[in-house]
XYZ file of C-alpha atoms in Angstrom:
340
model
C 7.539 -3.381 11.328
C 5.239 -3.248 14.559
C 2.460 -5.615 14.004
C 0.389 -3.577 16.169
C 0.739 -1.083 13.754
C -1.333 -2.918 11.437
C -4.227 -1.848 9.501
C -6.870 -4.346 8.417
C -7.539 -4.495 5.068
C -10.706 -2.875 3.739
C -12.159 -2.187 0.208
C -12.969 1.508 1.217
C -11.741 3.541 -1.573
C -13.173 7.334 -0.164
C -10.692 8.978 2.250
C -12.191 10.221 5.331
C -9.435 12.945 6.176
C -8.402 16.120 4.200
C -5.682 16.169 4.075
C -3.371 12.331 4.069
C -4.656 8.626 5.572
C -1.383 5.927 6.564
C -2.698 2.259 6.298
C 0.453 -0.420 6.822
C -1.318 -3.479 5.730
C 0.282 -7.162 5.647
C -1.694 -10.234 3.965
C -0.702 -13.496 3.335
C -4.059 -13.315 0.893
C -5.451 -10.258 -0.651
C -9.182 -9.707 -0.707
C -9.741 -9.263 -4.181
C -10.536 -5.856 -5.304
C -11.706 -4.566 -8.784
C -10.512 -2.447 -11.327
C -10.597 0.584 -9.617
C -9.776 4.549 -9.582
C -9.899 7.514 -6.849
C -10.471 10.811 -6.656
C -6.812 11.255 -4.922
C -3.288 10.732 -5.298
C -2.382 6.810 -3.827
C 1.089 6.055 -3.111
C 1.962 2.526 -2.662
C 5.753 1.504 -0.997
C 6.363 -1.979 -1.466
C 8.165 -3.801 2.151
C 7.825 -7.503 0.950
C 6.578 -9.853 -1.048
C 5.463 -9.869 -5.262
C 2.219 -7.952 -6.695
C 0.869 -7.883 -10.417
C 0.021 -4.354 -10.758
C -1.835 -3.349 -13.077
C -2.563 0.377 -13.632
C -4.042 1.770 -17.081
C -3.535 -1.098 -19.356
C -0.026 -1.770 -17.916
C 1.279 -4.507 -15.823
C 4.380 -4.001 -13.770
C 6.075 -6.362 -11.174
C 6.638 -4.760 -8.199
C 8.639 -5.789 -5.090
C 11.094 -4.084 -2.120
C 12.458 -0.949 -2.430
C 9.719 0.177 -5.278
C 7.181 2.588 -4.943
C 4.315 3.475 -6.720
C 2.628 6.693 -7.311
C -0.846 6.145 -8.693
C -2.577 9.804 -9.909
C -6.832 10.967 -9.720
C -8.688 8.927 -12.073
C -6.009 6.524 -13.150
C -7.465 3.018 -13.132
C -5.633 -0.203 -11.079
C -5.436 -3.401 -9.901
C -3.310 -5.622 -8.300
C -2.955 -9.520 -7.486
C -0.023 -10.790 -5.188
C 1.715 -14.411 -5.307
C 1.221 -15.690 -2.298
C 4.679 -17.003 -0.927
C 5.334 -14.639 1.891
C 3.778 -12.019 3.357
C 3.152 -8.985 0.917
C 3.514 -6.046 3.037
C 2.800 -2.174 1.710
C 2.733 1.043 3.712
C 0.149 2.968 1.144
C -0.561 6.600 1.836
C -3.577 8.405 -0.024
C -2.977 12.061 -0.598
C -5.800 14.571 -1.574
C -5.721 16.880 -4.698
C -5.871 19.848 -2.470
C -3.056 18.854 0.227
C -0.755 18.156 -3.584
C -2.003 21.403 -4.675
C -0.961 23.077 -1.542
C 2.345 21.575 -1.611
C 2.817 21.999 -5.084
C 3.115 25.792 -4.550
C 6.690 24.832 -4.123
C 8.866 23.671 -7.162
C 10.463 21.021 -4.819
C 7.345 19.244 -3.985
C 5.593 19.501 -7.663
C 8.377 17.914 -9.791
C 7.382 14.161 -8.762
C 3.481 14.740 -8.891
C 3.875 16.133 -12.755
C 6.338 13.039 -13.356
C 3.492 10.771 -11.856
C 1.240 12.373 -14.794
C 2.864 14.057 -18.279
C 4.062 11.782 -19.209
C 3.085 9.093 -16.397
C 6.275 7.477 -14.549
C 4.118 5.360 -12.048
C 6.833 3.068 -10.819
C 9.678 3.362 -9.460
C 12.259 1.806 -7.651
C 14.503 3.326 -5.001
C 18.423 2.419 -4.093
C 18.416 0.942 -0.269
C 19.760 3.736 2.214
C 17.231 6.564 0.295
C 14.307 3.590 -0.342
C 14.990 3.124 3.736
C 15.386 6.978 5.285
C 11.786 6.914 3.405
C 10.272 3.991 5.255
C 12.057 5.124 8.700
C 9.684 8.296 8.171
C 6.653 6.627 7.654
C 7.035 4.598 10.969
C 7.576 7.883 12.500
C 4.203 8.577 11.230
C 2.471 5.462 11.935
C 3.768 5.929 15.672
C 2.436 8.708 16.472
C -0.819 8.314 14.493
C -0.911 4.861 17.454
C 0.399 7.170 19.965
C -1.393 10.610 19.111
C 0.195 13.114 22.288
C 1.579 16.181 22.189
C 2.109 17.890 18.922
C 1.347 14.516 17.112
C -0.667 15.889 14.440
C 1.886 18.313 13.319
C 5.047 16.150 14.110
C 3.222 13.672 11.201
C 2.988 16.001 8.999
C 5.830 17.470 8.914
C 7.537 13.886 8.758
C 5.434 13.196 5.369
C 6.518 16.479 3.661
C 10.059 15.364 4.624
C 9.870 11.893 3.249
C 8.351 13.731 -0.310
C 11.452 15.855 -0.025
C 13.874 13.063 0.161
C 12.011 11.415 -2.251
C 11.702 14.483 -5.096
C 15.387 15.327 -4.420
C 16.193 11.843 -5.675
C 13.428 10.885 -8.430
C 15.496 11.098 -10.966
C 18.943 10.503 -9.593
C 18.583 7.690 -7.426
C 15.754 5.980 -8.811
C 15.039 3.333 -11.848
C 12.545 3.251 -13.880
C 10.168 0.115 -13.095
C 9.062 -0.932 -16.843
C 5.607 -2.327 -17.608
C 6.094 -6.758 -18.214
C 3.465 -5.973 -21.155
C 2.410 -2.446 -22.790
C 0.045 -3.097 -25.138
C -0.477 0.245 -27.571
C -3.818 -1.090 -28.489
C -5.569 -1.105 -24.832
C -3.255 2.281 -23.862
C -5.042 4.250 -26.583
C -8.817 2.626 -25.961
C -8.407 3.741 -22.699
C -7.549 7.222 -23.627
C -10.542 7.382 -26.454
C -12.572 6.332 -23.164
C -11.683 9.063 -20.769
C -11.931 11.430 -23.441
C -15.573 10.365 -24.472
C -17.344 9.070 -21.615
C -20.726 11.293 -22.900
C -20.714 9.410 -26.472
C -21.259 6.515 -27.808
C -18.987 3.715 -26.389
C -20.301 0.185 -27.439
C -18.240 -2.497 -28.038
C -19.440 -2.411 -32.172
C -18.382 1.532 -31.934
C -15.088 0.861 -29.933
C -14.377 -1.618 -32.744
C -15.181 0.186 -35.555
C -13.395 3.399 -34.346
C -10.075 0.911 -33.498
C -10.273 -1.151 -36.343
C -10.132 -4.365 -35.295
C -12.663 -7.245 -34.451
C -15.392 -6.686 -31.735
C -14.337 -9.955 -30.551
C -10.851 -9.360 -30.499
C -10.867 -6.071 -28.706
C -12.996 -7.609 -26.674
C -10.697 -10.623 -26.091
C -7.799 -8.425 -25.339
C -9.463 -6.081 -23.155
C -10.439 -8.480 -20.340
C -6.580 -10.517 -20.448
C -5.285 -6.671 -19.829
C -7.725 -5.107 -17.873
C -9.316 -8.434 -15.936
C -12.785 -6.491 -16.703
C -14.680 -6.695 -20.202
C -15.342 -3.209 -21.717
C -18.977 -2.152 -21.135
C -18.119 -3.090 -16.897
C -15.279 -1.046 -17.374
C -17.266 1.903 -19.144
C -20.331 1.951 -16.806
C -17.327 2.178 -13.678
C -16.096 5.415 -15.083
C -19.336 6.666 -15.947
C -20.348 6.126 -12.897
C -17.405 7.745 -11.104
C -17.619 10.693 -13.261
C -21.423 10.898 -12.522
C -20.691 10.640 -8.899
C -18.087 13.323 -8.978
C -20.271 16.350 -10.951
C -23.537 15.071 -8.702
C -21.479 15.418 -5.478
C -20.332 19.319 -6.776
C -24.005 19.985 -7.540
C -24.557 19.045 -11.056
C -28.049 18.565 -11.973
C -28.777 14.426 -11.225
C -30.317 14.148 -14.813
C -27.529 16.504 -16.489
C -24.424 14.579 -14.516
C -26.463 11.542 -16.121
C -26.509 12.471 -20.088
C -23.005 14.771 -19.729
C -21.490 10.875 -18.341
C -23.495 8.992 -21.333
C -26.784 7.599 -19.745
C -29.161 7.928 -22.547
C -32.107 7.723 -19.566
C -32.038 8.736 -16.224
C -33.493 5.546 -15.291
C -30.313 3.682 -16.558
C -28.026 5.715 -14.638
C -30.652 5.635 -11.345
C -30.666 1.311 -11.427
C -26.570 1.351 -12.254
C -26.357 4.388 -9.258
C -27.915 2.067 -6.865
C -26.397 -1.346 -8.191
C -22.888 0.433 -7.186
C -23.177 2.451 -4.531
C -26.473 0.775 -3.099
C -28.354 3.958 -2.499
C -30.248 6.443 -4.886
C -27.880 9.436 -6.028
C -29.842 12.079 -4.028
C -29.411 10.651 -1.028
C -25.930 9.342 -1.598
C -25.266 13.017 -2.375
C -26.839 14.159 0.695
C -24.990 11.240 3.117
C -21.627 12.379 1.170
C -22.435 16.497 2.440
C -22.848 15.011 5.653
C -19.796 13.575 6.140
C -18.091 15.663 5.073
C -19.802 18.342 7.098
C -18.709 15.938 10.205
C -14.825 15.582 8.799
C -14.970 19.543 9.094
C -16.448 20.093 12.624
C -14.495 17.245 13.626
C -11.310 18.335 12.273
C -12.404 22.465 13.711
C -13.052 20.818 17.479
C -9.669 19.045 17.356
C -7.502 21.965 16.613
C -9.575 24.224 19.034
C -8.921 21.383 21.409
C -5.202 20.906 20.928
C -4.699 24.712 20.963
C -6.580 24.262 24.505
C -4.433 22.115 25.463
C -1.542 23.734 24.200
C -3.184 27.330 26.229
C -3.264 24.902 29.822
C 0.549 23.377 29.560
C 1.604 26.923 28.941
C -0.779 28.160 31.763
C 0.787 25.321 33.935
C 4.581 25.711 33.103
C 4.548 29.067 34.012
C 2.511 28.567 37.380
C 5.105 26.052 37.980
C 8.429 28.403 36.859
C 7.031 31.369 38.880
C 6.795 28.643 42.016
C 10.579 28.067 41.754
C 11.137 31.135 41.293
C 9.998 31.797 44.797
C 11.045 28.714 46.304
C 14.526 29.222 44.840
C 14.643 32.992 45.383
C 13.476 32.353 49.795
C 16.029 29.565 50.458
C 18.747 31.848 48.378
C 17.464 34.767 51.264
C 18.101 32.118 54.155
C 21.582 31.106 52.883
C 22.584 34.801 52.995
C 23.921 37.058 56.216
C 21.128 39.337 57.981
C 22.752 42.368 56.316
C 22.800 41.227 52.972
C 19.587 39.977 53.138
C 17.767 42.973 54.525
C 19.358 44.779 51.443
C 17.621 42.855 48.489
């Protein structure tokens, strides 16, 4: 893969485009990214290196030929072995875009398989994997070139890649098994997701799962790389921020997501996002409005450019026709020319 197509690694975890975003990363050393989740689908296509990927308490070792798809809300984290460059394509797909694609059963089944029951990581046979990588590479090229019809080429290439994936997802792939699957941790994660508004203290969870709180704390940190308190706090903040963005009253969002007092929610939110909930919401709404305006403007510019190119082509064709007709008349005998 060409080096000029690589993307500088960023810890940004929010989408800036409406449908999809594509990145090509190549790293020898990877900046640590804390355990996190998104409100979109994340697909990682592993090109080289060896990475340990933790998804919802399950740990996978991924190498070239593996593709991971992580649904919205699923907590994950990775760590690399710095023996060679860790190269991968990362594709973010918005829920709205997936819903649009999923009106077709051909697209729908792979995203259903990634969620219920979850099949997070698959290993693809060589020919299919190479075909998919070529299509992704074509999208990257168009992102840099961005010539006539570039946006349409990118979307078509992505759709074709997903169709190849969908066609052979069950027949020419092999599920990558977790290195370790802990039933207690998986049950705990599911319980936390379903009870964010309730008491999720270490004492309460230990009593709920009939284990020592010290054992539970040690086991959770070993599997997830963070404490139960920090994990619950981040999950609550994610849920609250989504509610705030949808227009829910700030106090109600805080209470619904398990914060006993608004003041504690406010302090935690400011630490996590660097600003107050109200300011964050206003900033997000402004950003989305700007993206919508930019998307509309780009579309209008594309249509205008298309019209100008069409008009220019028609003018050239008209001039060529006139020139050709003149040259033909000149070559004819005078009496034949007068009859035309």
